[in-house]
Coordinates of C-alpha atoms in Angstrom, one line a residue:
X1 CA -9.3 30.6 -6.9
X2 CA -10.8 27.5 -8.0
X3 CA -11.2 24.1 -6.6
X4 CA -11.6 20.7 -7.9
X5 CA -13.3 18.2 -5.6
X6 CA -14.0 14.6 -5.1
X7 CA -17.6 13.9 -4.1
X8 CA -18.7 10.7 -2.6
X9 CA -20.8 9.8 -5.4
X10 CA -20.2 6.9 -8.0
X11 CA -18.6 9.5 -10.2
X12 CA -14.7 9.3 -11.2
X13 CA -15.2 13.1 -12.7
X14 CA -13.6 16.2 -10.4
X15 CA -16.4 18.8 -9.8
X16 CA -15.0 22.4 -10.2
X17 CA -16.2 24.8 -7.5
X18 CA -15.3 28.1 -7.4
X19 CA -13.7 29.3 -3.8
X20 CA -15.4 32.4 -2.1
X21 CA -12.4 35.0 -1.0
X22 CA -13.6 34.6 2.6
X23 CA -12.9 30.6 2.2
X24 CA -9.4 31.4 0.2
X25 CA -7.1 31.0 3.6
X26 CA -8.5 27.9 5.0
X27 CA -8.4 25.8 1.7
X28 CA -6.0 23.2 1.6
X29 CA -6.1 19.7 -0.2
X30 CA -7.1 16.8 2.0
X31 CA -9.9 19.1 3.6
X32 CA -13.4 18.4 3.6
X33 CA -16.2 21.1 1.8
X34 CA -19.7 20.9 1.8
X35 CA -20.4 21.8 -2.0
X36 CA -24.0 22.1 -3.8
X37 CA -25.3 19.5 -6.5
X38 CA -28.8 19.1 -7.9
X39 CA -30.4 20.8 -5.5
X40 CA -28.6 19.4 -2.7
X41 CA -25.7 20.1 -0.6
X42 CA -23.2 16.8 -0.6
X43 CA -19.7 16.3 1.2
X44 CA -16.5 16.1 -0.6
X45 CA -12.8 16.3 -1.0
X46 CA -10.5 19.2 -2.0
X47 CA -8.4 17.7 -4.4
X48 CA -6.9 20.0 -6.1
X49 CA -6.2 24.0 -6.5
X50 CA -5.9 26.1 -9.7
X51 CA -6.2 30.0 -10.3
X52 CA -8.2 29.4 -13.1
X53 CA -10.7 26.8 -14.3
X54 CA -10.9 24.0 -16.8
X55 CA -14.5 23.5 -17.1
X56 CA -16.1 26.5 -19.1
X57 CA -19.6 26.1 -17.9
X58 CA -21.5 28.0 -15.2
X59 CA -19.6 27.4 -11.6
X60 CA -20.8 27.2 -8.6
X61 CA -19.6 28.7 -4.7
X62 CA -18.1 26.4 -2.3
X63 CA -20.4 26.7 0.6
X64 CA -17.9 26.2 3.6
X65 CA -14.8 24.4 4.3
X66 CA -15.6 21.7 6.8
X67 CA -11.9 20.9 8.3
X68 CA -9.7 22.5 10.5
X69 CA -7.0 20.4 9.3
X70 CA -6.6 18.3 6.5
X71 CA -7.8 14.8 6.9
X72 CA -5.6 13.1 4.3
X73 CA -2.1 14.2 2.9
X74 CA -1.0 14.4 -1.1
X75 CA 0.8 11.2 -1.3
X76 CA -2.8 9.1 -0.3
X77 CA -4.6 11.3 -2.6
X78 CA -2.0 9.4 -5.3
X79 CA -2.9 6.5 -4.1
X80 CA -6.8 7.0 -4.0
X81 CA -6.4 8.1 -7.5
X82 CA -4.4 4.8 -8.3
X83 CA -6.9 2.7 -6.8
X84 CA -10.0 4.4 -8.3
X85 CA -8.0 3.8 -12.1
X86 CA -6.5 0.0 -11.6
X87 CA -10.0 -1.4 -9.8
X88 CA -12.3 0.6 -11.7
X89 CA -14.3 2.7 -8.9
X90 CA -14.6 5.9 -7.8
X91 CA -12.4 8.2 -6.4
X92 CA -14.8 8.9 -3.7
X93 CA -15.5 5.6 -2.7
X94 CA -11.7 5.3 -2.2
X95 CA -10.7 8.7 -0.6
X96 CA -13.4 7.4 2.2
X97 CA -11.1 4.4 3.0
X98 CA -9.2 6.5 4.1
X99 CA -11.1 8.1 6.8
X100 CA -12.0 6.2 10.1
X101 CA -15.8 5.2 10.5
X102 CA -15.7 7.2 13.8
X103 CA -15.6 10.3 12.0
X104 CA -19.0 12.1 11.4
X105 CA -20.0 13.2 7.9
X106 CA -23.4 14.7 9.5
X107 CA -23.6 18.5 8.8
X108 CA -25.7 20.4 11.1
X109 CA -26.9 23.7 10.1
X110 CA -27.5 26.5 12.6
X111 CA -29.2 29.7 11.5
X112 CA -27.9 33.0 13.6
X113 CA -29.9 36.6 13.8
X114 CA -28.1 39.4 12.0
X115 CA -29.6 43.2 12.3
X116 CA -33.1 43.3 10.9
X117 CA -35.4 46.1 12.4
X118 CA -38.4 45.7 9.8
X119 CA -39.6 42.3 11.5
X120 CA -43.2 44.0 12.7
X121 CA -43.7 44.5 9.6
X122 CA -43.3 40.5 8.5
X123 CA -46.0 39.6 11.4
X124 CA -48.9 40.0 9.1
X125 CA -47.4 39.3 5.6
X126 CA -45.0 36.6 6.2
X127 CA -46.2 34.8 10.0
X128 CA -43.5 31.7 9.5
X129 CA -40.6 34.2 9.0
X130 CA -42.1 36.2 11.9
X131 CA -42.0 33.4 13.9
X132 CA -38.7 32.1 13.4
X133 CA -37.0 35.4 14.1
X134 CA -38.6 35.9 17.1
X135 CA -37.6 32.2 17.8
X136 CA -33.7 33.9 17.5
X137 CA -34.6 37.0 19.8
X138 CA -35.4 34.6 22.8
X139 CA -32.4 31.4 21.5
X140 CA -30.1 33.6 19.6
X141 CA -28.9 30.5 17.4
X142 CA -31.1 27.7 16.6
X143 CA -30.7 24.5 14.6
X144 CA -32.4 24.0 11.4
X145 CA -33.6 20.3 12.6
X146 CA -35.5 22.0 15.3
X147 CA -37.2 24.6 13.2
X148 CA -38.7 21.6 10.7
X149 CA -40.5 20.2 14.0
X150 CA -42.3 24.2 14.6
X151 CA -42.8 25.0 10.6
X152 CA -43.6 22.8 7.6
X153 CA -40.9 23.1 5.2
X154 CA -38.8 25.6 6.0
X155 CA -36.0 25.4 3.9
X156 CA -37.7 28.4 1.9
X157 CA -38.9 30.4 4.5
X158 CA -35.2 30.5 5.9
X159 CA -33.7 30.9 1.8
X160 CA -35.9 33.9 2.1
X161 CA -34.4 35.4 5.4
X162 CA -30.6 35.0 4.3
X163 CA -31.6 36.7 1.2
X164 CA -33.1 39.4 3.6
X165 CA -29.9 40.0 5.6
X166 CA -32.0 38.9 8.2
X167 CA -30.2 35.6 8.9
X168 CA -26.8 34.0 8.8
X169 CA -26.9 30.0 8.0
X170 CA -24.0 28.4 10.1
X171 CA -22.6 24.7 8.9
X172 CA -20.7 22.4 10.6
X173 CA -19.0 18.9 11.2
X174 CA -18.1 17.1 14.2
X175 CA -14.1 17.5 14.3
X176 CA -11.8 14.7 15.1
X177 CA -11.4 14.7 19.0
X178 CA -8.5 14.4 20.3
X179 CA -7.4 11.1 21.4
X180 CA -8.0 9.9 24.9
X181 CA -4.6 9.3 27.3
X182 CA -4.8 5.7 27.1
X183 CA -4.0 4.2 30.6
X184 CA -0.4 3.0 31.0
X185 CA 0.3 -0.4 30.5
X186 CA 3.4 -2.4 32.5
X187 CA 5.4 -4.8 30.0
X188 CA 7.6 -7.2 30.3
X189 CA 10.4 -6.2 28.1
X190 CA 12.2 -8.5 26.3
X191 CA 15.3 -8.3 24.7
X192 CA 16.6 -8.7 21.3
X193 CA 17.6 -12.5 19.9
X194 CA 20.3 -12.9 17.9
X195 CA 19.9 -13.8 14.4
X196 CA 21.0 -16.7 12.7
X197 CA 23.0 -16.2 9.1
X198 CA 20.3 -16.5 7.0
X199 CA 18.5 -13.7 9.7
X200 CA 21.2 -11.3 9.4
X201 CA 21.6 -11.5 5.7
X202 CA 18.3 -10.4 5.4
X203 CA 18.1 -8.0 8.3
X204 CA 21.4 -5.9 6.5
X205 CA 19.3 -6.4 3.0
X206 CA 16.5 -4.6 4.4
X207 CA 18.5 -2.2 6.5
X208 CA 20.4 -1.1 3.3
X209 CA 17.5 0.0 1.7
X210 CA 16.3 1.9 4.9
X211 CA 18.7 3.8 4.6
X212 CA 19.4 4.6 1.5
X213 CA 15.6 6.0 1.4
X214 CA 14.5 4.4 -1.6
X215 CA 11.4 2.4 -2.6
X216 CA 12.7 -1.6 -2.3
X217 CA 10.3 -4.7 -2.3
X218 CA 11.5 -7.4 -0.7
X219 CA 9.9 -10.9 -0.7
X220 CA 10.9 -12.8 2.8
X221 CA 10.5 -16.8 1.4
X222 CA 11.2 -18.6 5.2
X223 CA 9.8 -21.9 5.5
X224 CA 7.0 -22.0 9.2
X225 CA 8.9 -21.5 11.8
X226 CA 12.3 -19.6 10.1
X227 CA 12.0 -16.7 12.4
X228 CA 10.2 -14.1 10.0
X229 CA 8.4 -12.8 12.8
X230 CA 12.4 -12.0 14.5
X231 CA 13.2 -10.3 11.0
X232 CA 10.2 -8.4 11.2
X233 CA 10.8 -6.7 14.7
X234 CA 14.3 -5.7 14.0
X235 CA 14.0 -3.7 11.1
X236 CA 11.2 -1.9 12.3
X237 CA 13.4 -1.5 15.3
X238 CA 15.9 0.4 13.0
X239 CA 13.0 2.4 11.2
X240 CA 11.8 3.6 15.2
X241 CA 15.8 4.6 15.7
X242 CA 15.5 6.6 12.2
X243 CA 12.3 8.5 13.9
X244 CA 9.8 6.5 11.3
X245 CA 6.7 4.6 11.4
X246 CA 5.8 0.9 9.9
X247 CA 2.5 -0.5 9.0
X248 CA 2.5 -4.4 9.6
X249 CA -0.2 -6.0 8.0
X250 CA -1.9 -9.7 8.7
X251 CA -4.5 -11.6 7.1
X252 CA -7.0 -12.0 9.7
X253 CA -8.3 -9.7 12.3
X254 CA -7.5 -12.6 15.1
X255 CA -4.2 -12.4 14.6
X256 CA -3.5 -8.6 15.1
X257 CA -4.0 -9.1 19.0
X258 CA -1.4 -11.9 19.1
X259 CA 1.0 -10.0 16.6
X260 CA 0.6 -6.9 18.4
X261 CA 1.8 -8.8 22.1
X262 CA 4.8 -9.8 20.3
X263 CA 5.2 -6.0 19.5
X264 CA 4.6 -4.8 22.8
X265 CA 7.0 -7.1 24.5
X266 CA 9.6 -5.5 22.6
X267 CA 8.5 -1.4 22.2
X268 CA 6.5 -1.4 24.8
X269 CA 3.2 0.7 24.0
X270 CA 4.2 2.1 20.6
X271 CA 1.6 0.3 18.8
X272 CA -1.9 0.9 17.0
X273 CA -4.5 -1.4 16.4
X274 CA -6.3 -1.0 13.4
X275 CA -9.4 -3.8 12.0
X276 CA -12.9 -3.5 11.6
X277 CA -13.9 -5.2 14.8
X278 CA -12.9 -2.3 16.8
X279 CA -16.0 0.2 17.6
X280 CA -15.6 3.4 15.5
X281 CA -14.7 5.6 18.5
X282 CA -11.6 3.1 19.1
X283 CA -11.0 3.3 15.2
X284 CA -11.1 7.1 15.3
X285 CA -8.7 6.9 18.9
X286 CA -5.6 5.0 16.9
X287 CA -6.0 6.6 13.6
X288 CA -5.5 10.2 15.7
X289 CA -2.7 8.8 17.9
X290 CA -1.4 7.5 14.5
X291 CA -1.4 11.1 12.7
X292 CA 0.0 12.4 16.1
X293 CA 3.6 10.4 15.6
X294 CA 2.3 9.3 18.8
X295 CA 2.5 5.1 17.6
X296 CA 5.3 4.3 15.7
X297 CA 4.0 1.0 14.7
X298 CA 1.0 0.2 12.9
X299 CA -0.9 -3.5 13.2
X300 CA -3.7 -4.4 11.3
X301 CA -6.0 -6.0 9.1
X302 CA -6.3 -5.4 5.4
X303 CA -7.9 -1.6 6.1
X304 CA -4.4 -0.7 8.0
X305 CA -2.6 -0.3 5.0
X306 CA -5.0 3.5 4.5
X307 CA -3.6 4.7 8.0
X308 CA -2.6 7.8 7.8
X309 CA 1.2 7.9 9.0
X310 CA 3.2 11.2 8.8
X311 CA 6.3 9.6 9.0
X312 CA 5.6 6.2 6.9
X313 CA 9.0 4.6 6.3
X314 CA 8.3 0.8 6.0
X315 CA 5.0 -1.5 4.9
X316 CA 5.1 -5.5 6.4
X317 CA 2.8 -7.6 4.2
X318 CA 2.5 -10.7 6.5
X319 CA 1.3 -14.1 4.8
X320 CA 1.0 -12.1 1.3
X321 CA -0.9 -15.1 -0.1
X322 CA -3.6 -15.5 1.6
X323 CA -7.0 -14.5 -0.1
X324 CA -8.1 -12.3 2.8
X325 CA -6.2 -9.1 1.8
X326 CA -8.6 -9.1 -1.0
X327 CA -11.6 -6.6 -0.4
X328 CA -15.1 -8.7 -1.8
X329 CA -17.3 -5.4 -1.7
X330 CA -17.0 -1.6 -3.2
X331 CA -14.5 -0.5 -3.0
X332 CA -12.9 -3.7 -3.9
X333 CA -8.7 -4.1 -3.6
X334 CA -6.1 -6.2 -2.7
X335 CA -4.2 -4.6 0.1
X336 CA -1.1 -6.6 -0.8
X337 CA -0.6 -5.0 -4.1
X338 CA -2.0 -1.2 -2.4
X339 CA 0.6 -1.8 0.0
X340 CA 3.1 -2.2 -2.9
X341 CA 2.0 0.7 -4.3
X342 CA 1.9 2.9 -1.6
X343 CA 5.8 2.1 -0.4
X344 CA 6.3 2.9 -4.3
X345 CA 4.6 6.3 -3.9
X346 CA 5.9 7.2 -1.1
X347 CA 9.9 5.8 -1.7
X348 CA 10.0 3.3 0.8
X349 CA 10.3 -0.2 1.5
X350 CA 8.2 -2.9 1.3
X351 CA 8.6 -6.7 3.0
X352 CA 6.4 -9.1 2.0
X353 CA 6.8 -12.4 3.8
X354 CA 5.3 -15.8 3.4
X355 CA 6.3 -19.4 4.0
X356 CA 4.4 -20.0 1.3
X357 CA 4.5 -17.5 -1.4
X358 CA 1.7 -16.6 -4.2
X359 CA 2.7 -17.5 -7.6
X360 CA 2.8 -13.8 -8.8
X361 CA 4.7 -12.9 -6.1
X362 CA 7.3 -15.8 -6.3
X363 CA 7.5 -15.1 -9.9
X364 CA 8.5 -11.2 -9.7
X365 CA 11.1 -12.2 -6.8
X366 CA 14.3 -11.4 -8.7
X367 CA 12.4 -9.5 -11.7
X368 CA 11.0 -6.9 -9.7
X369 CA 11.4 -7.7 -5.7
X370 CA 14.8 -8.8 -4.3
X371 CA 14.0 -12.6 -2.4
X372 CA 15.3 -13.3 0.9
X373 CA 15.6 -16.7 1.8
X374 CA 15.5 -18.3 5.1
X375 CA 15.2 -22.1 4.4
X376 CA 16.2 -23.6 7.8
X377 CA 14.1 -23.2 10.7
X378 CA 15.3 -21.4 14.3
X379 CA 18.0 -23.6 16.4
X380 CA 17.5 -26.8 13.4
X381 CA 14.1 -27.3 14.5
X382 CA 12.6 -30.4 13.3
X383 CA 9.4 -29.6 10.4
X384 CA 6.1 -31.1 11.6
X385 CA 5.3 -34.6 11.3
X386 CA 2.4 -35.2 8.8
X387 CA 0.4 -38.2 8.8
X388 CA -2.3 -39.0 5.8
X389 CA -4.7 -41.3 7.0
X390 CA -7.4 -43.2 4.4
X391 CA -10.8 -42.8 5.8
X392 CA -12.4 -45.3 3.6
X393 CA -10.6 -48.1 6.0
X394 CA -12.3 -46.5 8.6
X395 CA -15.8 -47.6 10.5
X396 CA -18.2 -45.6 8.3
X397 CA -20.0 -44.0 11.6
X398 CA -17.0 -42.3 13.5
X399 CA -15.7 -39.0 12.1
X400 CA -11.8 -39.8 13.8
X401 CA -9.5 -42.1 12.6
X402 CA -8.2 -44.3 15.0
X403 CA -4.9 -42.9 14.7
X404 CA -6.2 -39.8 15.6
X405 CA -8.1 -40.5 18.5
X406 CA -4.8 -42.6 19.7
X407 CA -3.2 -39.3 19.2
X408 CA -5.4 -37.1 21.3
X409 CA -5.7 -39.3 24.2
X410 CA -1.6 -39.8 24.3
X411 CA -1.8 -36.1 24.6
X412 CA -4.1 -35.4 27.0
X413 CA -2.8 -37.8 29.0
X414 CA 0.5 -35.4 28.9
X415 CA -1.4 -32.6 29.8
X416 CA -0.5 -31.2 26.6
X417 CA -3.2 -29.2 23.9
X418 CA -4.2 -29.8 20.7
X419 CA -6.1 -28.1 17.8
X420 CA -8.8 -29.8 15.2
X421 CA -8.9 -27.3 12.6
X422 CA -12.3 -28.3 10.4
X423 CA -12.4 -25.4 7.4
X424 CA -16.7 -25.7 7.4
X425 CA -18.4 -24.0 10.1
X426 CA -22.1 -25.3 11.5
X427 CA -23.3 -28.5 12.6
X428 CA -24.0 -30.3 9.0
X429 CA -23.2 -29.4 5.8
X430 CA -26.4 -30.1 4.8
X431 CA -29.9 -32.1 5.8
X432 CA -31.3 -34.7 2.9
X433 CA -34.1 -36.7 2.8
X434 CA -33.7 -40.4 2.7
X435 CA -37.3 -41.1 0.5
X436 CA -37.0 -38.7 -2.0
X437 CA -33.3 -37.0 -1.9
X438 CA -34.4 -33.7 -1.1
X439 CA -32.1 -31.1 0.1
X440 CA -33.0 -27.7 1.1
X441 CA -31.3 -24.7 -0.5
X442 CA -31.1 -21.1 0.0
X443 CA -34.0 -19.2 -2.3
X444 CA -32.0 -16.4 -3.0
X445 CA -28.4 -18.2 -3.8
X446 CA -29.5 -21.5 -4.7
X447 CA -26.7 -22.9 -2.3
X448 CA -26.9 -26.0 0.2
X449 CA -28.4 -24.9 3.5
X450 CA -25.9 -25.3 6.5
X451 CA -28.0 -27.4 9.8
X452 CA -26.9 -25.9 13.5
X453 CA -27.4 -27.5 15.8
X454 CA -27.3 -25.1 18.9
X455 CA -30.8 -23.0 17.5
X456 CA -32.1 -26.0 15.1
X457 CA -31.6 -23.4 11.9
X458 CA -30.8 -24.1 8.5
X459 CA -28.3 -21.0 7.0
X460 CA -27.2 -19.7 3.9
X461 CA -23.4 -19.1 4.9
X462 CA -23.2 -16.8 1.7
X463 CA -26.4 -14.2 2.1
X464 CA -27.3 -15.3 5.7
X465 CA -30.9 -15.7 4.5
X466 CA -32.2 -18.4 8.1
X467 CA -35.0 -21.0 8.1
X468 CA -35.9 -23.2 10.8
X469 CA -34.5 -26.7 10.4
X470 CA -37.5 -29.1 8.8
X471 CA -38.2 -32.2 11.1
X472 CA -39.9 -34.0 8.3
X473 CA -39.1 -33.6 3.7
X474 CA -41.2 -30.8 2.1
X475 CA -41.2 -32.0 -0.7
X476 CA -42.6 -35.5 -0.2
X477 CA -43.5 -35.6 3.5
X478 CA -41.3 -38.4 4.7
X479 CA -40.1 -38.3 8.2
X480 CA -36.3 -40.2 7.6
X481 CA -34.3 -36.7 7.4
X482 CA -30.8 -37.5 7.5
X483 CA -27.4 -35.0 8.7
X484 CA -24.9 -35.3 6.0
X485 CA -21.6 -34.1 6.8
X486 CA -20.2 -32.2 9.5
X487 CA -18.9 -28.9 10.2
X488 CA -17.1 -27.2 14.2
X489 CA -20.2 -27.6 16.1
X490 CA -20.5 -31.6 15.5
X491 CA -16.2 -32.1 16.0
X492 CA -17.2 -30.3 19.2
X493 CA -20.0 -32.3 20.3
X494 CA -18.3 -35.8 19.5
X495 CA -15.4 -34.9 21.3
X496 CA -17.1 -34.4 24.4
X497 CA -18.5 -37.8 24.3
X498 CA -15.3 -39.3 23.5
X499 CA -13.2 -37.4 25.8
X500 CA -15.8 -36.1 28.4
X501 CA -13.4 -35.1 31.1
X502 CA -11.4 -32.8 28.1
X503 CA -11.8 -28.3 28.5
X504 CA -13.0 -27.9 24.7
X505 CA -12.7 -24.5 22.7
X506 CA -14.9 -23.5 19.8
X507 CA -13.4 -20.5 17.4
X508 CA -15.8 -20.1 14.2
X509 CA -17.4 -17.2 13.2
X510 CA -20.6 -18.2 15.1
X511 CA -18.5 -17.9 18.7
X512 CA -16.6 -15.0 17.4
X513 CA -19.4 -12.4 17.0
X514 CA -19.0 -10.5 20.0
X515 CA -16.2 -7.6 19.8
X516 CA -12.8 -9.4 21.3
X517 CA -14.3 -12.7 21.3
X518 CA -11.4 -13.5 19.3
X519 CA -8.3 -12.4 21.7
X520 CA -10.6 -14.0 24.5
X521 CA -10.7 -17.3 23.0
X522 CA -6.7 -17.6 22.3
X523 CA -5.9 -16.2 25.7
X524 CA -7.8 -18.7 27.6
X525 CA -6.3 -21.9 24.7
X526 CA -3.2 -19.7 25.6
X527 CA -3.2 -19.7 29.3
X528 CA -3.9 -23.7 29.3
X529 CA -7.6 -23.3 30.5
X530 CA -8.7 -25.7 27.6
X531 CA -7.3 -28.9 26.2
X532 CA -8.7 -28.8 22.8
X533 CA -9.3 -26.1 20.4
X534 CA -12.0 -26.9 17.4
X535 CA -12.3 -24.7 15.1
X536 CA -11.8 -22.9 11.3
X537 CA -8.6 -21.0 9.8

């Protein structure tokens, strides 16, 4: 037998390995081998099996199979293959977004004794393989790591034992533990709403298609507020009844927790979490209770749309135009259009829903997807009130409009909240200097230098490249540095001194560092321990 495999290298080629008859019964596709290349031994994928090769030049042995069971099933393969072609990279790079962080691709190497009587005779011609099998009489298995620390370069020395018969090398990988119980959680239940018309319609759309097992897209077009959210939870409530899983996807990481709540309420604890501010052993808990059948629903950033369900009947793209589904580093992708292509793959249906719909997506609703409308918002809501105020009538020194101060104090004074949403981060978008017009930008990207206040730092918000904040120009020396602009941390500050006796919230990416800081922040805005909320999208 022969094996093709996919090596985490930036390679798209398949390296053909043949497979030892001892290895013949463990290989299966989706399994992790440890394979030789240039000299070294590398990690990779078994992709695929044949009886007889393709390449005619000289193969090599598959050292070991790594995996007990396979990591990844068929139908990702097809899609790791179909992101490798369409965003040009490799198939390597993709196969490992596959895989949690949490899992170890660290091979330790053991070597074990076998029968060898002759080892007097290797105390005066060969002392370092003398030593380390009398290092084996005393340990019986030792780690290769450990023997590097007694004997330079050993790698050789123990080469020259195996060929012996003297010694049996040993290779493995940390398996995927099993998940922890996770402690029971008491929920308040609630129960199912009724739909409205324009609900309904597009619950029995949807439902259709669930049942007639076929791959569907589906773009949900419902103004803020329609009740998408409602559509949402009762069609994955069907796919639970049909004994399937659903992947729910939304475009930033603070909204899972608040997404997943809503979940809860109504499965109770049936759902994963899946985004890259979890630690790598919580990662590696939900992507095992996942490909136990033991969540039904998955929630998640843009990497949840790789998790690797066994019973995958429905994908939920929420907010399908916002720019954050889009992967900026290798391997780069749009998990919008994976998601598409993975409910295409795997025959089943796809919802993606938006109040606001991107213009490719609007534009292959009725060519390719089948549009769902829900134009009227729940119970005849009324739509927000917008107000667009000129701040050139303004006093040049204030940052609030007067309407808008009006408007805050009216509702604090109601004991109601409110949010300032300011999209720039920092406490000034940049410092210039009055004399000469000098403003400081980042040596590496040539972009404006962000002031904050709270460490008296200038930043590069694109590399993160820091410098401390100048208290007189470089370039010419003058002392009349002005703040130009204004970013969270200012809002913050002048809305203490306007409204001193108002509980302020800051949620930026500077206040959001630590792990949860996110589902800390909204809890306490939630729970009514602050006022106001400043902060970005």
């Amino acid at each position: 037998m022969y094996a093709n495999v996919a090596l985490r290298i930036p390679s798209n080629t398949l390296y053909t390995y043949r497979l030892p008859e001892d290895l013949e019964k463990d290989a299966c596709i989706g399994k992790r081998v440890l394979v030789p290349l240039r000299g070294k031994e590398v990690v990779g994928f078994l992709i695929e099996l044949k009886e007889s090769p393709e390449f005619t030049g000289r193969i090599k042995d598959i050292i070991t199979i790594l995996d007990e069971e396979p990591l990844i099933d068929e139908s990702l393969i097809f899609l790791a293959n179909w992101i490798s072609s369409y965003y040009l990279c490799s198939l390597g790079d993709c196969l490992s977004l596959l895989i949690p962080p949490g899992l170890s691709w660290k091979i330790k190497k053991f070597i074990k004794r076998i029968d060898f009587s002759d080892i007097e005779y290797l105390k005066k011609k060969a002392p370092a393989q003398y030593k380390i099998l009398s290092l084996l009489n005393e340990k019986g298995k030792i780690e290769t790591a450990q023997i590097s620390k007694i004997i330079k370069n050993p790698h050789s020395i123990i080469k020259s034992l195996e060929e012996k018969g003297a010694i049996e090398v040993i290779r493995k990988i940390k398996q995927p533990s099993t998940p922890s119980k996770k402690q029971k959680e008491e929920f308040q239940l609630e129960s199912h709403f009724t739909p409205n018309k324009d609900q309904d319609e597009a619950i029995s759309k949807i439902s259709l298609a669930l049942e007639k097992n076929r791959f569907e897209a589906f773009l949900l077009y419902g103004i803020t507020g329609s009740g998408k959210t409602e559509v949402y939870l009762q069609v994955i409530q069907k796919v639970i009844d049909m004994g399937g899983q659903a992947i729910v996807l939304v475009p930033e990481i603070s909204l899972t927790s608040q997404i997943v709540n809503r979940f809860k309420a109504r499965f109770g604890d049936r759902s994963a979490i899946l985004h890259s501010k979890l630690t790598n052993k919580e990662r590696l808990t939900e992507w095992q209770r996942i490909r136990n059948n033991e969540a039904s629903i998955v929630v998640g950033a843009r990497s949840a749309i790789f998790a690797g369900t066994k019973s995958l009947k429905l994908i939920i793209v929420d907010e399908e135009q916002s720019t954050s589904y889009k992967q900026d580093h290798t391997p780069r992708y749009n998990a919008r259009d994976v998601g598409i292509m993975r409910a295409k793959l795997e025959n089943i249906v796809c919802i993606l829903g938006s109040a606001t719909p991107s213009l490719e997506s609007f534009y292959n609703a009725g060519k390719k997807y089948i549009l769902l409308l829900l134009p009227n918002r729940i119970s005849e809501r009324n739509l927000a009130q917008v107000s667009l105020v000129d701040m050139r009538k303004e006093k040049k020194e204030t940052m609030f409009s007067s309407k808008l101060k009006e408007a805050i104090s009216e509702t604090l004074s109601k004991g109601e909240q409110i949010i300032l949403l300011i999209n720039r981060r920092g406490y000034s978008n940049f410092l210039q200097c009055h004399d000469c017009g000098f403003i400081p930008g980042c040596p590496n990207c040539e972009i404006t230098l962000t002031f904050h206040s709270y460490d008296r730092s200038l930043k590069c918000h694109y590399c993160g490249w820091v410098k401390s904040a100048y208290n007189f120009c470089p370039k010419c020396k003058g002392e009349r540095v002005r703040y130009a602009g204004f970013g969270t941390q200012r809002i913050e500050e002048e809305i203490a001194n306007l409204f001193p006796d108002a509980r302020i919230l800051r949620m930026d990416m500077d206040t959001t560092k630590r792990r949860r800081s996110h589902e800390e922040i909204l809890q306490e805005f939630e729970h009514g321990k602050a006022d106001i909320l400043v902060g970005t999208q």
